[in-house]
mmCIF file of C-alpha atoms in Angstrom:
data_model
loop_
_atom_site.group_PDB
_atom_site.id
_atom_site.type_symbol
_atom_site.label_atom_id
_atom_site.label_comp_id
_atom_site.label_asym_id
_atom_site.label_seq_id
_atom_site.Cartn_x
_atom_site.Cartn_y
_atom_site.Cartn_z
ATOM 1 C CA UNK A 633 -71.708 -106.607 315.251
ATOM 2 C CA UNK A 634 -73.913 -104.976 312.602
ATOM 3 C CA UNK A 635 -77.643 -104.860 313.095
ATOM 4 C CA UNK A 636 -79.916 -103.797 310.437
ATOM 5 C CA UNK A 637 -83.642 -103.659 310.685
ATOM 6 C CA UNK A 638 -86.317 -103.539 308.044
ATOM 7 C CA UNK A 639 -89.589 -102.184 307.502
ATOM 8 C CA UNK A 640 -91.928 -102.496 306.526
ATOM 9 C CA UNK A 641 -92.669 -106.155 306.679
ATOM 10 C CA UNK A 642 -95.436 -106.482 304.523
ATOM 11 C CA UNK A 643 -96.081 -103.310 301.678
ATOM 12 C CA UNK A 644 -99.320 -103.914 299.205
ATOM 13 C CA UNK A 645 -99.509 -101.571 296.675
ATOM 14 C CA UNK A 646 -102.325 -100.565 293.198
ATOM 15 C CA UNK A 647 -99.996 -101.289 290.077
ATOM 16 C CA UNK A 648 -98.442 -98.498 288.957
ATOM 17 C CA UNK A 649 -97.950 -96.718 292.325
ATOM 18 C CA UNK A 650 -94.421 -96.515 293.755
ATOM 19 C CA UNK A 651 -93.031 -98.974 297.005
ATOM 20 C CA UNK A 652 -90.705 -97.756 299.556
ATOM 21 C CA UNK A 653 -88.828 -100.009 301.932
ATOM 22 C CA UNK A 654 -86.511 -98.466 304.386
ATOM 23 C CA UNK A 655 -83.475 -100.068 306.307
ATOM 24 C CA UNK A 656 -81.500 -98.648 309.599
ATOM 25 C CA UNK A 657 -78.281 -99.957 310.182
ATOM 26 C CA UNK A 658 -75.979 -99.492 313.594
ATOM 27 C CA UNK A 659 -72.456 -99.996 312.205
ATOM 28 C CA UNK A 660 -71.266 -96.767 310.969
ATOM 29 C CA UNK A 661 -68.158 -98.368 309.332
ATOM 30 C CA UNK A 662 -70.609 -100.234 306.888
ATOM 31 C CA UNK A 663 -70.171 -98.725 303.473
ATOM 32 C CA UNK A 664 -71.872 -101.233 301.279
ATOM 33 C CA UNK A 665 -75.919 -101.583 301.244
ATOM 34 C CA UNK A 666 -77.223 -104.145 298.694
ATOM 35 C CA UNK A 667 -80.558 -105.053 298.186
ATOM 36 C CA UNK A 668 -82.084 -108.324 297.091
ATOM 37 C CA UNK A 669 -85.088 -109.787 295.023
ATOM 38 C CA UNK A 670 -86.185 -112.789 296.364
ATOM 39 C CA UNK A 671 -88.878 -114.979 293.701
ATOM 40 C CA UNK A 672 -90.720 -117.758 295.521
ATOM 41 C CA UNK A 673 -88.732 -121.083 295.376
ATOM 42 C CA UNK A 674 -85.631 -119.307 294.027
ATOM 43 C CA UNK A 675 -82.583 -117.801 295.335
ATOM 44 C CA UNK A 676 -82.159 -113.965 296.358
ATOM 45 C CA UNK A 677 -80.893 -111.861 293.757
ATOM 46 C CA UNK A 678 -79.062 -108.480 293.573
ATOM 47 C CA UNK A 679 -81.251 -105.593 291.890
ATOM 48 C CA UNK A 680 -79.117 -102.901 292.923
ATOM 49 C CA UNK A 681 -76.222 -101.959 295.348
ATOM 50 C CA UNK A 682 -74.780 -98.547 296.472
ATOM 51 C CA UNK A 683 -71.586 -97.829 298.466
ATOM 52 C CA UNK A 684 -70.965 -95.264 301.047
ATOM 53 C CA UNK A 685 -69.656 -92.406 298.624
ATOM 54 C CA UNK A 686 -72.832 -91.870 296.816
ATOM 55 C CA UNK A 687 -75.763 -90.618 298.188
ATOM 56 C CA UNK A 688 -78.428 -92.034 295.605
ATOM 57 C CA UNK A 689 -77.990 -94.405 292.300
ATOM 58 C CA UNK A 690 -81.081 -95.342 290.046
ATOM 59 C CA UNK A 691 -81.245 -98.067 287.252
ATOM 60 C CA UNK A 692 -84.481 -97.836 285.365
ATOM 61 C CA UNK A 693 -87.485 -97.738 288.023
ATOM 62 C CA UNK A 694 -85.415 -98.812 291.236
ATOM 63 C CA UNK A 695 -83.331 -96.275 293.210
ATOM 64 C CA UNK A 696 -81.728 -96.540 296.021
ATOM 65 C CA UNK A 697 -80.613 -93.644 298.432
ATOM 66 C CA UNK A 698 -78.174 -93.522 301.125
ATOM 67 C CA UNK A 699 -78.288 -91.398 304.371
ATOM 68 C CA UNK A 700 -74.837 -92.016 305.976
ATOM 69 C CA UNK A 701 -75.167 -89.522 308.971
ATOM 70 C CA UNK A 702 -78.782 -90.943 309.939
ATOM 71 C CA UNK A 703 -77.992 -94.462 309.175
ATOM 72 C CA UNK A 704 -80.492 -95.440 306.749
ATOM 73 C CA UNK A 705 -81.339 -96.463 303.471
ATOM 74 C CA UNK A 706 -84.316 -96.982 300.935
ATOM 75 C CA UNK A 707 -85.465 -98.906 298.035
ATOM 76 C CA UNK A 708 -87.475 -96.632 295.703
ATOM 77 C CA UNK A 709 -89.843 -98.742 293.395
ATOM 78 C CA UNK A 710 -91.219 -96.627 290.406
ATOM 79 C CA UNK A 711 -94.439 -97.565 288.209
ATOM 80 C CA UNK A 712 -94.692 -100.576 289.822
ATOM 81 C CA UNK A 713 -95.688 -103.624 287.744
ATOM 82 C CA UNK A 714 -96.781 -107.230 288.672
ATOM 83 C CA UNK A 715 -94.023 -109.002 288.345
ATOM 84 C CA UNK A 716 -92.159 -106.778 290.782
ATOM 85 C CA UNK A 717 -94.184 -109.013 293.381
ATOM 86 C CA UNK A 718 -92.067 -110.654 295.468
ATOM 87 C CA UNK A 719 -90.050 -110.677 299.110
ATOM 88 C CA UNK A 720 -86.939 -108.109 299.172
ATOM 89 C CA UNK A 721 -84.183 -107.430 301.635
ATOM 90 C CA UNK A 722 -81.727 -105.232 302.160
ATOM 91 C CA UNK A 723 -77.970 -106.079 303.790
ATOM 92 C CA UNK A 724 -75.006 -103.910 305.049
ATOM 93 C CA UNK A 725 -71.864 -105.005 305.284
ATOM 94 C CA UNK A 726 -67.821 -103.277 305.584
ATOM 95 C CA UNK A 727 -66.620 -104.927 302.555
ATOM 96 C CA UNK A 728 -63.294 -105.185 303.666
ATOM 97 C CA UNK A 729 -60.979 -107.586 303.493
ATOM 98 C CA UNK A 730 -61.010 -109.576 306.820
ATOM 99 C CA UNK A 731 -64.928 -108.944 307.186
ATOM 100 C CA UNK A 732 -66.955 -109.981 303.736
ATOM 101 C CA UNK A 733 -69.914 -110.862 305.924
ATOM 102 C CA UNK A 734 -73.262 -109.556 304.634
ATOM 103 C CA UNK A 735 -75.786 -108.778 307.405
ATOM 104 C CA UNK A 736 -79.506 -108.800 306.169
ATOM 105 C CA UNK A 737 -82.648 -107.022 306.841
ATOM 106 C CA UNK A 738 -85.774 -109.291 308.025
ATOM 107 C CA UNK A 739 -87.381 -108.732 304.417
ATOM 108 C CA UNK A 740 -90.328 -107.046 302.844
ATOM 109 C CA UNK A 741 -92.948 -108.897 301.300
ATOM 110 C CA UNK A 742 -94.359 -106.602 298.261
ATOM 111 C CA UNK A 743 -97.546 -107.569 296.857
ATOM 112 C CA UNK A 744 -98.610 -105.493 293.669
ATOM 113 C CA UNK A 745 -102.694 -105.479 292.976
ATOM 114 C CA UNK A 746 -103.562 -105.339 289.324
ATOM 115 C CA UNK B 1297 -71.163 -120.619 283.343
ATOM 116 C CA UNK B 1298 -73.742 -121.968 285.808
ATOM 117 C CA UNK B 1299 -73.087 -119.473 288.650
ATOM 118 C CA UNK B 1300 -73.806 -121.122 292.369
ATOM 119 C CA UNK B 1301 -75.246 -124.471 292.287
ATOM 120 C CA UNK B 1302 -76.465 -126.860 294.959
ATOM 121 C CA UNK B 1303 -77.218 -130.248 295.824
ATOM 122 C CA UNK B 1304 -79.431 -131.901 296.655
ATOM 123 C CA UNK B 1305 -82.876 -129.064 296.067
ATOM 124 C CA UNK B 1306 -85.004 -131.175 298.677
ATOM 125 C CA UNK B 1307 -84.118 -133.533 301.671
ATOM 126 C CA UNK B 1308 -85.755 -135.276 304.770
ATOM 127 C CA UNK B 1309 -83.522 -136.788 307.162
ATOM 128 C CA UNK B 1310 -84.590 -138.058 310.103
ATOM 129 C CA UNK B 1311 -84.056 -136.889 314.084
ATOM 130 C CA UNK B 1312 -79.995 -137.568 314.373
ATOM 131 C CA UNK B 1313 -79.253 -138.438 310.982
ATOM 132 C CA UNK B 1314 -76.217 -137.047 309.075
ATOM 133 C CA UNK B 1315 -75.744 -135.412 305.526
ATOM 134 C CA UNK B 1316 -73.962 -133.163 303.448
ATOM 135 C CA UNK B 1317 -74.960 -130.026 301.369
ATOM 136 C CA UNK B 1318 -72.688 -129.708 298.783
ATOM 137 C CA UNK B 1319 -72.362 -126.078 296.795
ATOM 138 C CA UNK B 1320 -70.653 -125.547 294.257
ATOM 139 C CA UNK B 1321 -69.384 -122.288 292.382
ATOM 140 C CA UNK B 1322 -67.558 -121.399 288.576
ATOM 141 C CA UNK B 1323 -66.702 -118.389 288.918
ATOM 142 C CA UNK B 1324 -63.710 -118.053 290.749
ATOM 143 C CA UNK B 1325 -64.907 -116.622 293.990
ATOM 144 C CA UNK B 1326 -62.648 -116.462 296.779
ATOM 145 C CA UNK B 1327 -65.362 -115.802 299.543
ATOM 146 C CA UNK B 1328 -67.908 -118.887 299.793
ATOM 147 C CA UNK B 1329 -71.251 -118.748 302.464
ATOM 148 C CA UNK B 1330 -73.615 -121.174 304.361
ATOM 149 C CA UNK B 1331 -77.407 -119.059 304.825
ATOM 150 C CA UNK B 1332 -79.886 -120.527 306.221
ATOM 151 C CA UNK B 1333 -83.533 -118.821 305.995
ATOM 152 C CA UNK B 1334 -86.605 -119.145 308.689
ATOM 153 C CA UNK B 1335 -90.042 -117.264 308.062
ATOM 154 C CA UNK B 1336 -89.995 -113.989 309.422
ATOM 155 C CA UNK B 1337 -86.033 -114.267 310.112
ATOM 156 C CA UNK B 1338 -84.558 -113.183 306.878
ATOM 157 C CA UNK B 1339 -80.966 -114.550 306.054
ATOM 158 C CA UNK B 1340 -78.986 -115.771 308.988
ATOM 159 C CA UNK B 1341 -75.375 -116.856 308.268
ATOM 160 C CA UNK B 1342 -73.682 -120.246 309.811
ATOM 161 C CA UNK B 1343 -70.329 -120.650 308.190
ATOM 162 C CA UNK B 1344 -68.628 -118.402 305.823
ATOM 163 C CA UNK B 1345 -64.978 -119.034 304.176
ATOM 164 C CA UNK B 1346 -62.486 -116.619 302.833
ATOM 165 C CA UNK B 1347 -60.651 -118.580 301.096
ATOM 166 C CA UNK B 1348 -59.694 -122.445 300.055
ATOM 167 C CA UNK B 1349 -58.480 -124.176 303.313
ATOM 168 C CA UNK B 1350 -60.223 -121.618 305.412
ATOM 169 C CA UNK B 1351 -63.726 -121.196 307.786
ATOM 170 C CA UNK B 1352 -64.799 -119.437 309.693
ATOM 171 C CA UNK B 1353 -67.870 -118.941 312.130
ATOM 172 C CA UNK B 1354 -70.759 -116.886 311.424
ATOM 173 C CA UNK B 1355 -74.217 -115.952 313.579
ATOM 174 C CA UNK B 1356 -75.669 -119.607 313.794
ATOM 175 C CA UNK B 1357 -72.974 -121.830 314.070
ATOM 176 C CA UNK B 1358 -73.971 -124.637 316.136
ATOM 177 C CA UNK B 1359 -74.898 -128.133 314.964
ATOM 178 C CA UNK B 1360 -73.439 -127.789 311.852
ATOM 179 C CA UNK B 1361 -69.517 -128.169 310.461
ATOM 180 C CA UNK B 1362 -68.238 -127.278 306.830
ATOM 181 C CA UNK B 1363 -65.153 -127.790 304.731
ATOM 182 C CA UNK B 1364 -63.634 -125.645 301.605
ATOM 183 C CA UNK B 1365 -60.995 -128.020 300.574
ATOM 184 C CA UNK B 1366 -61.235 -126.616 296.975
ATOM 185 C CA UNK B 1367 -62.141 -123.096 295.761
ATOM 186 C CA UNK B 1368 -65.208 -124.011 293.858
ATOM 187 C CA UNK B 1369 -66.641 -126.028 296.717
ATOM 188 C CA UNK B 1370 -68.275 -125.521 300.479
ATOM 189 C CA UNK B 1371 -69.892 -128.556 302.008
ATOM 190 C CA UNK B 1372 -72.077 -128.027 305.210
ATOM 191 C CA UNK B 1373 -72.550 -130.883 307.221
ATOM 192 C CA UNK B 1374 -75.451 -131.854 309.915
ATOM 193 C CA UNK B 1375 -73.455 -134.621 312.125
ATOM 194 C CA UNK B 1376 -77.021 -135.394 314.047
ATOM 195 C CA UNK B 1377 -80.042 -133.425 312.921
ATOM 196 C CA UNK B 1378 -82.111 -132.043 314.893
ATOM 197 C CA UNK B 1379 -86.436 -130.751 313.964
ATOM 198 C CA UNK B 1380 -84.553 -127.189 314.855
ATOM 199 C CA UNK B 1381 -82.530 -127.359 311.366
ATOM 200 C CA UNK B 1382 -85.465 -127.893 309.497
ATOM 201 C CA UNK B 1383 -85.191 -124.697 307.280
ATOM 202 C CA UNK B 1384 -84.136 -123.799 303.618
ATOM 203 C CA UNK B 1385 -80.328 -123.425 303.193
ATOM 204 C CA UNK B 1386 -78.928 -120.827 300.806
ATOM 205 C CA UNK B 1387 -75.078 -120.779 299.423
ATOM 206 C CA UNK B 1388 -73.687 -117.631 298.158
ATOM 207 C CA UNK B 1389 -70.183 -116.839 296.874
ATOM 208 C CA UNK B 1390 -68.468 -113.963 296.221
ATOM 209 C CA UNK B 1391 -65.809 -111.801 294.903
ATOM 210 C CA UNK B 1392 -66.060 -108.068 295.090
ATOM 211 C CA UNK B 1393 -69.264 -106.320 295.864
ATOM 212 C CA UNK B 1394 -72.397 -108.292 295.632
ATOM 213 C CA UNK B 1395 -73.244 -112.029 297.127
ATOM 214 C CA UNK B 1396 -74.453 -114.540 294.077
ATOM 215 C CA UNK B 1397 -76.909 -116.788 295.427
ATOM 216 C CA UNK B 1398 -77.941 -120.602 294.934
ATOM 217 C CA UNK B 1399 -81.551 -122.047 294.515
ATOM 218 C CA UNK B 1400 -81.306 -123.274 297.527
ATOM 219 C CA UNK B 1401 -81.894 -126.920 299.579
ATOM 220 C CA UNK B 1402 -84.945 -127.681 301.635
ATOM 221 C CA UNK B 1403 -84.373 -129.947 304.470
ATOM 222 C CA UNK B 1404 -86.498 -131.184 306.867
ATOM 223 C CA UNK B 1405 -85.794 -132.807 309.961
ATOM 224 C CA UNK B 1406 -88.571 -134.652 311.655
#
């Protein structure tokens, strides 16, 4: 089955500098690589998703880019602010019908200093 | 439209008690999940079900059963709980693309 690993696992950074969190995955077949916000005492939530026939997609100060051939992909965090403080993960999965399954990354805790 | 919902938020059962997680979803997902989430261990998923009348197995099965008897629901049951379960428990439905997430219910077991 899919395996995807996460790092790093903790990531402090000044306010207003950028975050990176990187994820490898094993099953080439994957093609679609959400990532998830995760508030304390809530649910995760989706902040952005990319599929396997785009190499980079940005939405205001998160991007996310896609390296199919090494099998990895990051979470860009621009102009970081405070409430960008929380614990993110990233997931893989085929997305095909017969195998919906989601596999997730261990998570990053992000901790922006004012 | 109040997405994925979950009941109860908190719970303590109990070594070899029973209960029932009910989740609940209104948006017409076919693809319902049971998550449930350890420090330092990220999401790991129990049950998962593709469709009304269907389960299915997922990575940490064991000592726990479910049911999707109607679309909108998934119940996970604990038949006799162990300290091991103690944990928070996510659902998550789906229907294309992205997982939509519930609060989530935090049980524990002692």
């Amino acid at each position: 089955g899919e395996n995807v690993e996460q790092h790093p696992s903790t990531l402090s950074v000044q306010e207003g500098d950028s975050a990176v969190i990187k994820c490898t995955y094993s099953d080439s077949a994957s093609n679609y690589f959400p990532w998830y916000k995760q508030e304390l005492g809530k649910g995760p939530q989706l902040i952005i998703d990319i599929r396997s026939n785009v190499g980079e997609k940005k939405d205001q100060r998160i991007a996310v880019t896609l390296n199919k051939t090494a099998k990895h992909f990051s979470l860009h965090i621009t102009e970081t602010q405070p409430e960008d403080s929380a614990v993110y993960f990233c997931a893989a999965s085929m997305n095909d019908f017969g195998n919906e399954k989601l596999t997730f990354g261990t998570g990053t805790r992000l901790t922006i200093i004012p | 439209n109040a997405g994925v919902t979950q009941t109860p938020k908190f719970r303590v059962l109990k070594t070899g008690q029973s209960m029932t997680l009910l989740c609940a979803q209104d948006m017409n997902h076919e693809y319902m999940y049971w998550y449930r989430q350890d420090p330092g261990m990220g999401l790991r998923l129990i049950h998962y079900s593709v469709g009304e009348g269907t389960t299915a197995k997922g990575e940490v099965p064991d000592g726990y059963n479910v049911s999707r008897l109607k679309k909108q629901n998934f119940l996970l049951g604990l038949e006799s709980a162990a300290p091991s379960q103690t944990s928070v428990y996510f659902c998550a439905s789906r229907s294309s693309g992205s997982e939509v997430f519930g609060p989530g219910t935090r049980l524990t077991v002692l």
